PDB file of N, CA, C and O in Angstrom, chain B, residues numbered from 101:
ATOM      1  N   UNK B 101      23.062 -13.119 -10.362  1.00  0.00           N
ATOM      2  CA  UNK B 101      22.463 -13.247 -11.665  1.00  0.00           C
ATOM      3  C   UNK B 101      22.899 -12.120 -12.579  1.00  0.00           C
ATOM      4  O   UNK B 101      22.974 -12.320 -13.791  1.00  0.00           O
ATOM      5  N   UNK B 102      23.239 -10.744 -11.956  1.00  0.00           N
ATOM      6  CA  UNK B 102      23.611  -9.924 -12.791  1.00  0.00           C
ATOM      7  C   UNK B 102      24.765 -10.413 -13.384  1.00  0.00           C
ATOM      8  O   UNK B 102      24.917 -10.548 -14.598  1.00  0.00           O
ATOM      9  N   UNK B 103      25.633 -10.695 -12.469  1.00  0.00           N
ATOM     10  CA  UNK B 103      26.928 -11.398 -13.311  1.00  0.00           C
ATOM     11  C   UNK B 103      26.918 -12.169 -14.636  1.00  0.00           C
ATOM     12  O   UNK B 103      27.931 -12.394 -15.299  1.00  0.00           O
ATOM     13  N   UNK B 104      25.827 -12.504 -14.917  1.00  0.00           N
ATOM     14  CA  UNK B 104      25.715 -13.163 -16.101  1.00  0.00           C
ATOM     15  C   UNK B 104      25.454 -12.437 -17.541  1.00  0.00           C
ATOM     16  O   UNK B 104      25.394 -12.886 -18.686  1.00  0.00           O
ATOM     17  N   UNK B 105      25.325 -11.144 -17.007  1.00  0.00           N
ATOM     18  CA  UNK B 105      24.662 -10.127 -17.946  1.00  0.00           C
ATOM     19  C   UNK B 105      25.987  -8.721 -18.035  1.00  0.00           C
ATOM     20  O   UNK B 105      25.651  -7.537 -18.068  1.00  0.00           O
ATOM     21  N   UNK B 106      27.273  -9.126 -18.058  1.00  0.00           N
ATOM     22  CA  UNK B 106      28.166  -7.600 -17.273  1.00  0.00           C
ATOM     23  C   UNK B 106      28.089  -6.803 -19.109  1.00  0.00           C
ATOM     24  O   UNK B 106      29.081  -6.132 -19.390  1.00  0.00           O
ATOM     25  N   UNK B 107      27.698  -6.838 -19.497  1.00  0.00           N
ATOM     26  CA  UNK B 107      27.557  -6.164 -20.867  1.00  0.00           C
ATOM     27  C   UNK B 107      26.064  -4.904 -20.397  1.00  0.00           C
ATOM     28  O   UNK B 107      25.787  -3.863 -20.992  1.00  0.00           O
ATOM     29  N   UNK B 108      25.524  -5.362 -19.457  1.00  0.00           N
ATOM     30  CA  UNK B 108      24.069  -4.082 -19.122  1.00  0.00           C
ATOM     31  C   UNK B 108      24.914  -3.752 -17.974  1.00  0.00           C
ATOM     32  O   UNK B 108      25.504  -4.476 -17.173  1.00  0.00           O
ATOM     33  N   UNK B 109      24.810  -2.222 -18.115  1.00  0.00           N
ATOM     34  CA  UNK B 109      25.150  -1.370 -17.184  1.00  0.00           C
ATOM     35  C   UNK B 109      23.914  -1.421 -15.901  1.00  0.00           C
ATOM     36  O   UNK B 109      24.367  -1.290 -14.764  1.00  0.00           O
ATOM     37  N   UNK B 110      22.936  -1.539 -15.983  1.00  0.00           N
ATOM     38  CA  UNK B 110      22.301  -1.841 -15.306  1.00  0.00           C
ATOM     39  C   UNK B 110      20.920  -2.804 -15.475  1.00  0.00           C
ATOM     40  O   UNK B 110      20.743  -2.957 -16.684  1.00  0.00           O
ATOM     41  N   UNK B 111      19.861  -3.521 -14.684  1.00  0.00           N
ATOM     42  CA  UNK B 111      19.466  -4.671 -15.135  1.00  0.00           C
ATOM     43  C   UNK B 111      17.929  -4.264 -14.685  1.00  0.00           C
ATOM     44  O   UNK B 111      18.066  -3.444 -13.778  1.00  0.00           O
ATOM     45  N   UNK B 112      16.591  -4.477 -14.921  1.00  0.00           N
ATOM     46  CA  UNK B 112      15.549  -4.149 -14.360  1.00  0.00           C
ATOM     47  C   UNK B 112      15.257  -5.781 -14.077  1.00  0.00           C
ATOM     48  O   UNK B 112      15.332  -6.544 -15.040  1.00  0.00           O
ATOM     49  N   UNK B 113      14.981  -6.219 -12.970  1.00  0.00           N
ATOM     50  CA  UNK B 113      14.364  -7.428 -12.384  1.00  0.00           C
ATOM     51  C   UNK B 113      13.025  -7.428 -12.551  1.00  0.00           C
ATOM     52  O   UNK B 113      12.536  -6.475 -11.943  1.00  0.00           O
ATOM     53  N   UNK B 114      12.049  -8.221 -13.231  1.00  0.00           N
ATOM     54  CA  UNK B 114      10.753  -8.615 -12.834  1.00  0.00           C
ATOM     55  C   UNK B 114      10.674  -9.798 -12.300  1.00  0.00           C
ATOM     56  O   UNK B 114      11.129 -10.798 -12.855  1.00  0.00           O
ATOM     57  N   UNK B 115       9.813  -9.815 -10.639  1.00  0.00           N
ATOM     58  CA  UNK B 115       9.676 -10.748 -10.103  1.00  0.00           C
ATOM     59  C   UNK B 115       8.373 -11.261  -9.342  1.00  0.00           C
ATOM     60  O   UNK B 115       7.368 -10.591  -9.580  1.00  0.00           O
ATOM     61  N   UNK B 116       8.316 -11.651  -9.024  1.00  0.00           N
ATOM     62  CA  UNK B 116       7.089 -12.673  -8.670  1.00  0.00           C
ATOM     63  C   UNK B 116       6.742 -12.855  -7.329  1.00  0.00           C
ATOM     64  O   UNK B 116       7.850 -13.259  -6.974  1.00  0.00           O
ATOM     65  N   UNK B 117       5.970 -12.880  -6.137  1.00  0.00           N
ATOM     66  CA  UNK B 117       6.014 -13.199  -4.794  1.00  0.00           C
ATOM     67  C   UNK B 117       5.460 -14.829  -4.943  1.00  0.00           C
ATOM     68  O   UNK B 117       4.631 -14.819  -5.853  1.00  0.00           O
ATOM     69  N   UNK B 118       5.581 -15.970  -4.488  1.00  0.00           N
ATOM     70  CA  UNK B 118       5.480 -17.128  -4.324  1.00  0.00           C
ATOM     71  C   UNK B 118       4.693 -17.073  -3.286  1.00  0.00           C
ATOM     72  O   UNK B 118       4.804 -16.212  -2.413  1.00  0.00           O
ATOM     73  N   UNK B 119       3.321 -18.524  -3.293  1.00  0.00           N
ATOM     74  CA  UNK B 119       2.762 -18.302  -2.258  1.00  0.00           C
ATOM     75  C   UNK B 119       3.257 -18.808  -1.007  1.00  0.00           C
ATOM     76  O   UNK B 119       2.543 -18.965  -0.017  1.00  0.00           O
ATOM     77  N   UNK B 120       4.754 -19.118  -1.071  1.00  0.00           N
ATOM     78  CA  UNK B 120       5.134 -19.675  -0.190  1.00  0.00           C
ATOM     79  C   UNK B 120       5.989 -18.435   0.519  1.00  0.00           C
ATOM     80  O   UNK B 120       6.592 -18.844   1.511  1.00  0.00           O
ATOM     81  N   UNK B 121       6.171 -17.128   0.272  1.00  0.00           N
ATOM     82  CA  UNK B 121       6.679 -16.264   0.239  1.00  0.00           C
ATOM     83  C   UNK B 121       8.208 -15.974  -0.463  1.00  0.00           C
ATOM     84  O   UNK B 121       8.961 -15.017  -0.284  1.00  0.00           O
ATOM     85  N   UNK B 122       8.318 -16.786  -1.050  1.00  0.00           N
ATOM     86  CA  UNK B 122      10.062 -16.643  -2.170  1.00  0.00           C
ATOM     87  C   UNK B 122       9.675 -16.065  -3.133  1.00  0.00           C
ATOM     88  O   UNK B 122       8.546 -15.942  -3.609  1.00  0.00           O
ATOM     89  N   UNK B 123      10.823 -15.628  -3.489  1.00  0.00           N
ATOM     90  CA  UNK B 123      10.301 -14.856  -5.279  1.00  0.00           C
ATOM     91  C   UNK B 123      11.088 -15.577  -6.259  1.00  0.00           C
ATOM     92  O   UNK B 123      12.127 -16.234  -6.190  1.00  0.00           O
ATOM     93  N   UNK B 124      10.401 -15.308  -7.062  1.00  0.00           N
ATOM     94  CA  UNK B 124      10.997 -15.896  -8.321  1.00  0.00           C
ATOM     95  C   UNK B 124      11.074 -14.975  -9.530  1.00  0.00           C
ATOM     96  O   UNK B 124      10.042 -14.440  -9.938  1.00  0.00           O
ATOM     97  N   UNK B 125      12.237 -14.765 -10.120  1.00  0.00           N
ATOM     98  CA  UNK B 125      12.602 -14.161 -11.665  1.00  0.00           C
ATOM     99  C   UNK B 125      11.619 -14.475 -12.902  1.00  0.00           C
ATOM    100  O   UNK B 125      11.457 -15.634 -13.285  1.00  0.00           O
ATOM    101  N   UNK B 126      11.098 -13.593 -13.387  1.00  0.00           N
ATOM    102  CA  UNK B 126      10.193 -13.576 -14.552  1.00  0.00           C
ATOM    103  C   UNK B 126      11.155 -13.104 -15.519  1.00  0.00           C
ATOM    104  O   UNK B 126      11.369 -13.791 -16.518  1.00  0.00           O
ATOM    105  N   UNK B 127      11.640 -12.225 -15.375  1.00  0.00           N
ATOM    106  CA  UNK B 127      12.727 -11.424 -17.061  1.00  0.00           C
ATOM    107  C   UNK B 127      13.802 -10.405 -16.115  1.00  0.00           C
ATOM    108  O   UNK B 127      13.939 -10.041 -14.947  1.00  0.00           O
ATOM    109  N   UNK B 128      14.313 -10.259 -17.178  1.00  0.00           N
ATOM    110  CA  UNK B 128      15.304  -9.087 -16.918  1.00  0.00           C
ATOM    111  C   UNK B 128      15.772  -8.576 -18.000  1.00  0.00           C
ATOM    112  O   UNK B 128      16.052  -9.181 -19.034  1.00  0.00           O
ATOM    113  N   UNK B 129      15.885  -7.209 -17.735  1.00  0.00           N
ATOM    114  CA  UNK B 129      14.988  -6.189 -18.525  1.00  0.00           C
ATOM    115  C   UNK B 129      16.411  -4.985 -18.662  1.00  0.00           C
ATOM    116  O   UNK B 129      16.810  -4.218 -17.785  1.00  0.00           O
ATOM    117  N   UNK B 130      16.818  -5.124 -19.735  1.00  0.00           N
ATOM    118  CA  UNK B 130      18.577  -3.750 -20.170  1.00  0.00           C
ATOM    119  C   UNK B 130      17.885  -2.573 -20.243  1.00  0.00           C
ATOM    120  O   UNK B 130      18.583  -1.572 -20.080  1.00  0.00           O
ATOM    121  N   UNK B 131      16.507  -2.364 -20.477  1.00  0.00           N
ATOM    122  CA  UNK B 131      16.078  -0.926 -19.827  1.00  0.00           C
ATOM    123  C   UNK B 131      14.799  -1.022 -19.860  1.00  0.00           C
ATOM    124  O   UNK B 131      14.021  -1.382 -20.745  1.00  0.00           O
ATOM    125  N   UNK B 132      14.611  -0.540 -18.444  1.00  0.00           N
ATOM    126  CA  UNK B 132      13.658  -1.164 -17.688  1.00  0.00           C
ATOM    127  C   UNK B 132      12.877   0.195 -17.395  1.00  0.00           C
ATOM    128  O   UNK B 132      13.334   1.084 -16.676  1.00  0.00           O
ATOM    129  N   UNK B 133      11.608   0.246 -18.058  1.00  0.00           N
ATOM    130  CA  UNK B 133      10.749   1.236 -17.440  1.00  0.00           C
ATOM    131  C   UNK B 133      10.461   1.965 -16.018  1.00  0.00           C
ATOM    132  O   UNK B 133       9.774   1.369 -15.189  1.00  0.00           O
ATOM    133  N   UNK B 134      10.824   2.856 -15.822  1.00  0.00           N
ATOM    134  CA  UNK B 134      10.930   3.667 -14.528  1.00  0.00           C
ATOM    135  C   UNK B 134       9.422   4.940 -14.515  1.00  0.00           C
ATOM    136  O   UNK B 134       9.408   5.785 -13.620  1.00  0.00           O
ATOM    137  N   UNK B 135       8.409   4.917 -15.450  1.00  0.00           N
ATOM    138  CA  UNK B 135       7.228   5.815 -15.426  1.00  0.00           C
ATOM    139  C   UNK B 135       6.666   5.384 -14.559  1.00  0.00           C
ATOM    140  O   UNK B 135       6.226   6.373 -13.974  1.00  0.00           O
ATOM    141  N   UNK B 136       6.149   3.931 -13.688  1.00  0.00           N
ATOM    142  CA  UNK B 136       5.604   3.445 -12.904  1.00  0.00           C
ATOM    143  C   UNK B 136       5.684   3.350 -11.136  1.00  0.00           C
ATOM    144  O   UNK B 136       5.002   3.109 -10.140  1.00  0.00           O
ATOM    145  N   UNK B 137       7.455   3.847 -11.722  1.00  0.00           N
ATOM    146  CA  UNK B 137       8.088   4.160  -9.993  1.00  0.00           C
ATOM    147  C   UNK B 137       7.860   5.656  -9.770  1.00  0.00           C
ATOM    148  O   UNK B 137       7.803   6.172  -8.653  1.00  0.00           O
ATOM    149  N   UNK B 138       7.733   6.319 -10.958  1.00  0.00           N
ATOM    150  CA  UNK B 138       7.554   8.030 -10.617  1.00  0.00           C
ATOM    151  C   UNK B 138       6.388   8.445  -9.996  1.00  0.00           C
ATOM    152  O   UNK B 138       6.286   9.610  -9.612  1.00  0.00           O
ATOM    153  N   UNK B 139       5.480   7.626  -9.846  1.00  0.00           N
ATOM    154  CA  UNK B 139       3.674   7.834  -9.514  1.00  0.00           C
ATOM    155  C   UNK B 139       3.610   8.974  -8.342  1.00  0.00           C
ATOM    156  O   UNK B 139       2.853   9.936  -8.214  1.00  0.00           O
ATOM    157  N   UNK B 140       4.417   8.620  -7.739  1.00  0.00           N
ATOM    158  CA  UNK B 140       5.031   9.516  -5.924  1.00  0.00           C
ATOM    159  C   UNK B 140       5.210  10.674  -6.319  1.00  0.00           C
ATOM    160  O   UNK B 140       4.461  11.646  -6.419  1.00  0.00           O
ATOM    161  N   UNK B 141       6.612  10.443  -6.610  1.00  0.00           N
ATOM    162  CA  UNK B 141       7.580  11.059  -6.766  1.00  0.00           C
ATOM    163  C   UNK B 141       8.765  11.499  -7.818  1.00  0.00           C
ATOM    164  O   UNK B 141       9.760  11.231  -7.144  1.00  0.00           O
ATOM    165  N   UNK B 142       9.202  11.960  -8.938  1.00  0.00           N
ATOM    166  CA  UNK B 142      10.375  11.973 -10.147  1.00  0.00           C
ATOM    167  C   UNK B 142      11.044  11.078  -9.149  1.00  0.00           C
ATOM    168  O   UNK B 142      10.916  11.093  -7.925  1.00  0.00           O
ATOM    169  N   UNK B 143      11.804  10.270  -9.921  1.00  0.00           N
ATOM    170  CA  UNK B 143      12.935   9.437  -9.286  1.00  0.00           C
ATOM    171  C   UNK B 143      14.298  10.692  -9.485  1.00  0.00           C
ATOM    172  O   UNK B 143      15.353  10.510  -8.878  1.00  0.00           O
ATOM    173  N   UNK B 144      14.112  11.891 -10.362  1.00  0.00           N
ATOM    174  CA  UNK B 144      15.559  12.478 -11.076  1.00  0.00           C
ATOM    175  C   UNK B 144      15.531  13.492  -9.623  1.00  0.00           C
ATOM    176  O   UNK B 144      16.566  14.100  -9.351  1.00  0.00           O
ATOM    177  N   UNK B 145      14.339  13.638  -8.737  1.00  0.00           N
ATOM    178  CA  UNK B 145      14.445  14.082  -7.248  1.00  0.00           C
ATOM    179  C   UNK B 145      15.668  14.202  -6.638  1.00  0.00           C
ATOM    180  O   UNK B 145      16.350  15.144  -6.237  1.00  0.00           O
ATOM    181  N   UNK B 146      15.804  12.613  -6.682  1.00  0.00           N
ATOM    182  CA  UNK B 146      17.071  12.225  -5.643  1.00  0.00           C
ATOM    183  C   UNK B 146      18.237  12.292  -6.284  1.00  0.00           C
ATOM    184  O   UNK B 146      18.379  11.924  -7.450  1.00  0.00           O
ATOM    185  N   UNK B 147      19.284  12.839  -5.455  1.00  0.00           N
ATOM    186  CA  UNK B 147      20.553  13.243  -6.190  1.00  0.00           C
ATOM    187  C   UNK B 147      21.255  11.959  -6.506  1.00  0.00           C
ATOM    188  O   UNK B 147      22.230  12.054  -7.252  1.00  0.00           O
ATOM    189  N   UNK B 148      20.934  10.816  -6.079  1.00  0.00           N
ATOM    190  CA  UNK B 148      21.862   9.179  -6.035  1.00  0.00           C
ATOM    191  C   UNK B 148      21.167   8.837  -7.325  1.00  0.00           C
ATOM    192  O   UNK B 148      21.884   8.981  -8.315  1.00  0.00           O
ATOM    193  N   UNK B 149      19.858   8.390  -7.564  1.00  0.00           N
ATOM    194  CA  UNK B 149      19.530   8.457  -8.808  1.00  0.00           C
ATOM    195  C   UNK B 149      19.841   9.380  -9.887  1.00  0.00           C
ATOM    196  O   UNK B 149      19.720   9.046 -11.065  1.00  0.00           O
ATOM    197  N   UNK B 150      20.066  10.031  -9.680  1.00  0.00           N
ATOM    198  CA  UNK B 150      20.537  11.408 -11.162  1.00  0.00           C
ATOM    199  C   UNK B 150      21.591  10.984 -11.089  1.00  0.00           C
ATOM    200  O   UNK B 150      21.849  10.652 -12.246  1.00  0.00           O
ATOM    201  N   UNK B 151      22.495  10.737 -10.427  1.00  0.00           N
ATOM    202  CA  UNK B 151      23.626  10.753 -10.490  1.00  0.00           C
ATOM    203  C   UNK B 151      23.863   9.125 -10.810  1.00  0.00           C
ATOM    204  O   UNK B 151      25.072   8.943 -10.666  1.00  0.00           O
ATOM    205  N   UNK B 152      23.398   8.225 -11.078  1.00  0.00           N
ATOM    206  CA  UNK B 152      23.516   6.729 -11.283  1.00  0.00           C
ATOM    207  C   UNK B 152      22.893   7.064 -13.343  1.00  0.00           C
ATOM    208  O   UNK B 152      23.509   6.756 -14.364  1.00  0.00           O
ATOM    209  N   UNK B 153      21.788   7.630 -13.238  1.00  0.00           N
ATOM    210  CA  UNK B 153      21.125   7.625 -14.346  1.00  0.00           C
ATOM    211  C   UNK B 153      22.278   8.458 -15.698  1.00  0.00           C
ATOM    212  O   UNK B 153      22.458   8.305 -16.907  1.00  0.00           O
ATOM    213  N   UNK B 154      22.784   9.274 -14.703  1.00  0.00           N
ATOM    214  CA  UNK B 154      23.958  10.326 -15.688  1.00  0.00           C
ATOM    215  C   UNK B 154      25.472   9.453 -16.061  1.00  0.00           C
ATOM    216  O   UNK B 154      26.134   9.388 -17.097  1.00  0.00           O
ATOM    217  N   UNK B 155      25.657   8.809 -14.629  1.00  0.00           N
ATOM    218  CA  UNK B 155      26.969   8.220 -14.658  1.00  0.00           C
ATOM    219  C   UNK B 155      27.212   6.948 -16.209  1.00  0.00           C
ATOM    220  O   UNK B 155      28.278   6.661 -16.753  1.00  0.00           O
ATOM    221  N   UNK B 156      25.509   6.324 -16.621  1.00  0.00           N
ATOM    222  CA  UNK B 156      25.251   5.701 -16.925  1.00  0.00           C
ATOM    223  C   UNK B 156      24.850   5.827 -18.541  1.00  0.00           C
ATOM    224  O   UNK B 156      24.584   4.945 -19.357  1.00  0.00           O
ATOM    225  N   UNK B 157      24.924   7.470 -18.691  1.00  0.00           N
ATOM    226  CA  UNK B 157      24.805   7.548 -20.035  1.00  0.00           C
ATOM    227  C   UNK B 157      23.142   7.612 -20.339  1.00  0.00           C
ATOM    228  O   UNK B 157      22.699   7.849 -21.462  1.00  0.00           O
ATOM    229  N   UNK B 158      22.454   7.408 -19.377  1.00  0.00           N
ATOM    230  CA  UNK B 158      20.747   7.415 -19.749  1.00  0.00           C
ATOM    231  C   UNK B 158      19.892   8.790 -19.833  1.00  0.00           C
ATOM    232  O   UNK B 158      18.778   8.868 -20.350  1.00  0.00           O
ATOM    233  N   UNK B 159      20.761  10.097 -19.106  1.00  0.00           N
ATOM    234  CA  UNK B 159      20.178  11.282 -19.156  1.00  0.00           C
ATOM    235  C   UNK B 159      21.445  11.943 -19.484  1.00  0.00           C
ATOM    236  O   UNK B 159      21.480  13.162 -19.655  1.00  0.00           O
TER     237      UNK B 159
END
């Protein structure tokens, strides 16, 4: 599905659990809120993320 989108460097998926257990695509998202994944932990922690987020022009 990303393939359909090669203009976003990267894509935020919102998805769905089915009660049958499949998921299903709600949106997709060219920048996609990351305050909700930090709750833990900074995501800029990990050196693979900093380094995806930088490579990417976002920090």
């Amino acid at each position: 599905m990303a393939e359909t989108v090669p203009y976003l460097p990267y894509v935020g998926w919102d998805l769905v659990v089915t009660a049958e257990g499949k998921f299903e695509v709600v949106e997709a998202n060219g920048y996609p809120g990351v305050k909700s994944l930090q709750v833990h932990r900074p995501l800029l922690l990990d050196g693979r993320i900093r380094r995806f987020y930088t490579a990417h022009g976002v920090r």
